[in-house]
PDB file of C-alpha atoms in Angstrom:
ATOM      1  CA  MET D 267      54.578  96.179  82.117  1.00 58.00           C
ATOM      2  CA  LYS D 268      56.227  93.434  80.131  1.00 67.00           C
ATOM      3  CA  LEU D 269      57.467  94.441  76.697  1.00 59.00           C
ATOM      4  CA  HIS D 270      57.796  91.982  73.913  1.00 63.00           C
ATOM      5  CA  PRO D 271      60.982  92.637  71.889  1.00 60.00           C
ATOM      6  CA  ARG D 272      58.971  92.924  68.668  1.00 70.00           C
ATOM      7  CA  SER D 273      56.145  95.046  70.033  1.00 79.00           C
ATOM      8  CA  LEU D 274      55.622  98.664  69.094  1.00 83.00           C
ATOM      9  CA  ASP D 275      56.103  99.711  72.733  1.00 82.00           C
ATOM     10  CA  GLY D 276      59.399  97.845  72.885  1.00 80.00           C
ATOM     11  CA  TYR D 277      60.580  99.510  69.696  1.00 83.00           C
ATOM     12  CA  ARG D 278      59.617 102.970  70.994  1.00 87.00           C
ATOM     13  CA  LEU D 279      61.411 102.363  74.281  1.00 87.00           C
ATOM     14  CA  LEU D 280      64.584 101.319  72.467  1.00 87.00           C
ATOM     15  CA  GLN D 281      64.368 104.228  70.028  1.00 89.00           C
ATOM     16  CA  ASN D 282      63.752 106.811  72.765  1.00 90.00           C
ATOM     17  CA  GLY D 283      66.590 105.396  74.847  1.00 91.00           C
ATOM     18  CA  ALA D 284      68.995 105.524  71.905  1.00 91.00           C
ATOM     19  CA  SER D 285      67.965 109.108  71.131  1.00 90.00           C
ATOM     20  CA  GLU D 286      68.530 110.234  74.720  1.00 89.00           C
ATOM     21  CA  LEU D 287      71.897 108.493  74.888  1.00 89.00           C
ATOM     22  CA  ALA D 288      72.950 110.230  71.662  1.00 90.00           C
ATOM     23  CA  ARG D 289      71.893 113.577  73.161  1.00 86.00           C
ATOM     24  CA  VAL D 290      73.930 112.981  76.320  1.00 85.00           C
ATOM     25  CA  GLU D 291      76.948 111.886  74.293  1.00 84.00           C
ATOM     26  CA  SER D 292      76.632 114.985  72.138  1.00 86.00           C
ATOM     27  CA  HIS D 293      76.043 117.584  74.843  1.00 85.00           C
ATOM     28  CA  GLY D 294      77.456 115.920  77.945  1.00 80.00           C
ATOM     29  CA  PHE D 295      75.937 116.377  81.368  1.00 79.00           C
ATOM     30  CA  ARG D 296      76.486 118.803  84.182  1.00 81.00           C
ATOM     31  CA  ILE D 297      78.804 118.041  87.062  1.00 85.00           C
ATOM     32  CA  ASP D 298      78.632 119.764  90.421  1.00 90.00           C
ATOM     33  CA  THR D 299      82.334 120.672  90.524  1.00 92.00           C
ATOM     34  CA  GLU D 300      82.172 122.048  94.070  1.00 94.00           C
ATOM     35  CA  ARG D 301      80.710 118.768  95.302  1.00 94.00           C
ATOM     36  CA  LEU D 302      83.315 116.859  93.306  1.00 93.00           C
ATOM     37  CA  VAL D 303      86.176 118.766  94.956  1.00 94.00           C
ATOM     38  CA  GLU D 304      84.599 118.344  98.416  1.00 95.00           C
ATOM     39  CA  THR D 305      84.174 114.607  97.877  1.00 95.00           C
ATOM     40  CA  GLU D 306      87.759 114.208  96.644  1.00 96.00           C
ATOM     41  CA  GLN D 307      89.061 116.084  99.679  1.00 97.00           C
ATOM     42  CA  MET D 308      86.884 114.014 102.023  1.00 96.00           C
ATOM     43  CA  LEU D 309      88.197 110.795 100.491  1.00 97.00           C
ATOM     44  CA  VAL D 310      91.831 111.943 100.711  1.00 97.00           C
ATOM     45  CA  VAL D 311      91.373 112.756 104.408  1.00 98.00           C
ATOM     46  CA  SER D 312      89.499 109.497 105.061  1.00 97.00           C
ATOM     47  CA  ILE D 313      92.203 107.473 103.312  1.00 97.00           C
ATOM     48  CA  ARG D 314      94.933 109.186 105.319  1.00 97.00           C
ATOM     49  CA  MET D 315      93.047 108.560 108.588  1.00 97.00           C
ATOM     50  CA  LEU D 316      92.452 104.902 107.751  1.00 97.00           C
ATOM     51  CA  LYS D 317      96.117 104.408 106.864  1.00 96.00           C
ATOM     52  CA  GLU D 318      97.103 105.971 110.185  1.00 96.00           C
ATOM     53  CA  LYS D 319      94.613 103.747 112.029  1.00 97.00           C
ATOM     54  CA  LEU D 320      95.857 100.612 110.268  1.00 96.00           C
ATOM     55  CA  GLY D 321      99.482 101.670 110.749  1.00 95.00           C
ATOM     56  CA  SER D 322      99.055 101.954 114.508  1.00 96.00           C
ATOM     57  CA  SER D 323      97.296  98.603 114.898  1.00 96.00           C
ATOM     58  CA  SER D 324      98.760  95.475 116.450  1.00 96.00           C
ATOM     59  CA  VAL D 325      98.190  93.626 113.157  1.00 96.00           C
ATOM     60  CA  TRP D 326     100.444  96.108 111.337  1.00 96.00           C
ATOM     61  CA  LYS D 327     103.107  95.598 114.008  1.00 96.00           C
ATOM     62  CA  VAL D 328     103.004  91.858 113.328  1.00 96.00           C
ATOM     63  CA  TRP D 329     103.059  92.580 109.594  1.00 96.00           C
ATOM     64  CA  ARG D 330     106.131  94.832 109.965  1.00 96.00           C
ATOM     65  CA  LYS D 331     107.861  92.243 112.124  1.00 95.00           C
ATOM     66  CA  ARG D 332     107.307  89.571 109.486  1.00 95.00           C
ATOM     67  CA  TYR D 333     108.143  91.602 106.336  1.00 96.00           C
ATOM     68  CA  GLY D 334     110.381  94.374 107.679  1.00 95.00           C
ATOM     69  CA  TRP D 335     111.084  97.181 105.228  1.00 95.00           C
ATOM     70  CA  LYS D 336     109.261  95.240 102.499  1.00 96.00           C
ATOM     71  CA  SER D 337     105.953  95.629 104.356  1.00 95.00           C
ATOM     72  CA  ASN D 338     103.358  96.987 101.993  1.00 95.00           C
ATOM     73  CA  LEU D 339      99.804  97.747 103.066  1.00 93.00           C
ATOM     74  CA  ASN D 340      98.698  97.400  99.432  1.00 91.00           C
ATOM     75  CA  SER D 341     100.116  93.876  99.108  1.00 93.00           C
ATOM     76  CA  THR D 342      97.293  91.344  99.179  1.00 89.00           C
ATOM     77  CA  PRO D 343      99.722  88.381  99.208  1.00 90.00           C
ATOM     78  CA  GLN D 344     101.285  89.805 102.386  1.00 94.00           C
ATOM     79  CA  LEU D 345      97.839  90.412 103.887  1.00 94.00           C
ATOM     80  CA  GLY D 346      96.846  86.843 103.078  1.00 92.00           C
ATOM     81  CA  GLN D 347      99.898  85.464 104.835  1.00 92.00           C
ATOM     82  CA  ILE D 348      99.264  87.633 107.888  1.00 95.00           C
ATOM     83  CA  LEU D 349      95.611  86.602 108.096  1.00 94.00           C
ATOM     84  CA  VAL D 350      96.356  82.887 107.786  1.00 92.00           C
ATOM     85  CA  ASN D 351      99.760  82.422 109.427  1.00 92.00           C
ATOM     86  CA  GLU D 352      99.707  85.132 112.081  1.00 92.00           C
ATOM     87  CA  LEU D 353      96.027  85.629 112.926  1.00 93.00           C
ATOM     88  CA  GLY D 354      94.901  82.052 112.298  1.00 93.00           C
ATOM     89  CA  PHE D 355      92.047  82.648 109.860  1.00 92.00           C
ATOM     90  CA  ASN D 356      91.105  79.645 107.760  1.00 90.00           C
ATOM     91  CA  LEU D 357      90.977  81.033 104.234  1.00 87.00           C
ATOM     92  CA  THR D 358      90.525  78.279 101.694  1.00 83.00           C
ATOM     93  CA  ALA D 359      89.762  80.187  98.489  1.00 85.00           C
ATOM     94  CA  VAL D 360      92.783  80.470  96.206  1.00 85.00           C
ATOM     95  CA  THR D 361      93.552  82.325  92.985  1.00 86.00           C
ATOM     96  CA  GLU D 362      94.600  80.693  89.718  1.00 88.00           C
ATOM     97  CA  ARG D 363      98.217  81.205  90.785  1.00 87.00           C
ATOM     98  CA  GLY D 364      97.624  79.358  94.038  1.00 85.00           C
ATOM     99  CA  ARG D 365      97.697  82.428  96.291  1.00 83.00           C
ATOM    100  CA  ILE D 366      95.138  83.081  98.980  1.00 86.00           C
ATOM    101  CA  SER D 367      92.119  84.799  97.434  1.00 90.00           C
ATOM    102  CA  LEU D 368      91.248  88.082  99.090  1.00 90.00           C
ATOM    103  CA  ASP D 369      88.463  89.397  96.908  1.00 90.00           C
ATOM    104  CA  ALA D 370      85.670  91.541  98.322  1.00 88.00           C
ATOM    105  CA  GLU D 371      83.559  88.508  99.202  1.00 89.00           C
ATOM    106  CA  VAL D 372      86.348  86.844 101.195  1.00 91.00           C
ATOM    107  CA  LEU D 373      87.297  90.052 103.002  1.00 92.00           C
ATOM    108  CA  SER D 374      83.679  90.794 103.912  1.00 91.00           C
ATOM    109  CA  SER D 375      83.382  87.358 105.533  1.00 91.00           C
ATOM    110  CA  ILE D 376      86.236  88.091 107.968  1.00 93.00           C
ATOM    111  CA  ASP D 377      85.015  89.640 111.204  1.00 93.00           C
ATOM    112  CA  HIS D 378      88.083  91.527 112.395  1.00 95.00           C
ATOM    113  CA  PRO D 379      88.517  95.289 113.010  1.00 96.00           C
ATOM    114  CA  PHE D 380      91.713  95.478 110.928  1.00 96.00           C
ATOM    115  CA  VAL D 381      90.068  93.760 107.958  1.00 95.00           C
ATOM    116  CA  ARG D 382      86.961  95.959 108.183  1.00 96.00           C
ATOM    117  CA  SER D 383      89.156  99.084 108.130  1.00 96.00           C
ATOM    118  CA  TYR D 384      91.304  97.602 105.363  1.00 96.00           C
ATOM    119  CA  THR D 385      88.210  96.879 103.250  1.00 95.00           C
ATOM    120  CA  LYS D 386      86.967 100.431 103.775  1.00 96.00           C
ATOM    121  CA  LEU D 387      90.392 101.735 102.711  1.00 96.00           C
ATOM    122  CA  LEU D 388      90.246  99.696  99.499  1.00 94.00           C
ATOM    123  CA  LYS D 389      86.770 101.039  98.696  1.00 94.00           C
ATOM    124  CA  TYR D 390      87.848 104.645  99.280  1.00 96.00           C
ATOM    125  CA  GLN D 391      90.994 104.217  97.182  1.00 95.00           C
ATOM    126  CA  LYS D 392      88.979 102.668  94.357  1.00 94.00           C
ATOM    127  CA  ALA D 393      86.414 105.478  94.483  1.00 94.00           C
ATOM    128  CA  LEU D 394      89.115 108.134  94.419  1.00 94.00           C
ATOM    129  CA  GLY D 395      91.160 106.484  91.670  1.00 92.00           C
ATOM    130  CA  THR D 396      88.337 105.285  89.464  1.00 89.00           C
ATOM    131  CA  PHE D 397      85.315 107.501  89.830  1.00 81.00           C
ATOM    132  CA  LEU D 398      86.680 110.920  90.842  1.00 71.00           C
TER     133      LEU D 398
END
């Protein structure tokens, strides 16, 4: 059904939507707190397991050898250098500052077990820090 912005149906849809949004803003909505706690705990465990997996990988050993005590799993500039200079990936996308771009699209195009685990770690950390 296509609604014209000036039609009566379009007006009703907008009005009903605004009314429902006002009701939700006024009264809130229910949250399954048990499920929330379970999901948070699952993510914490999954993040810890992924960090352990990444930390025991050969890529992390190379990373530690290159950066020593400054090695930081959350450093995308370090990851970029490891992927290009140590693992030989040809990453051509760059940021405005001239660093190697490692956005979700670039990372998803790299077929490597470390990068797949790293991408999963980033998703879990974002979910835990942003949505829960």
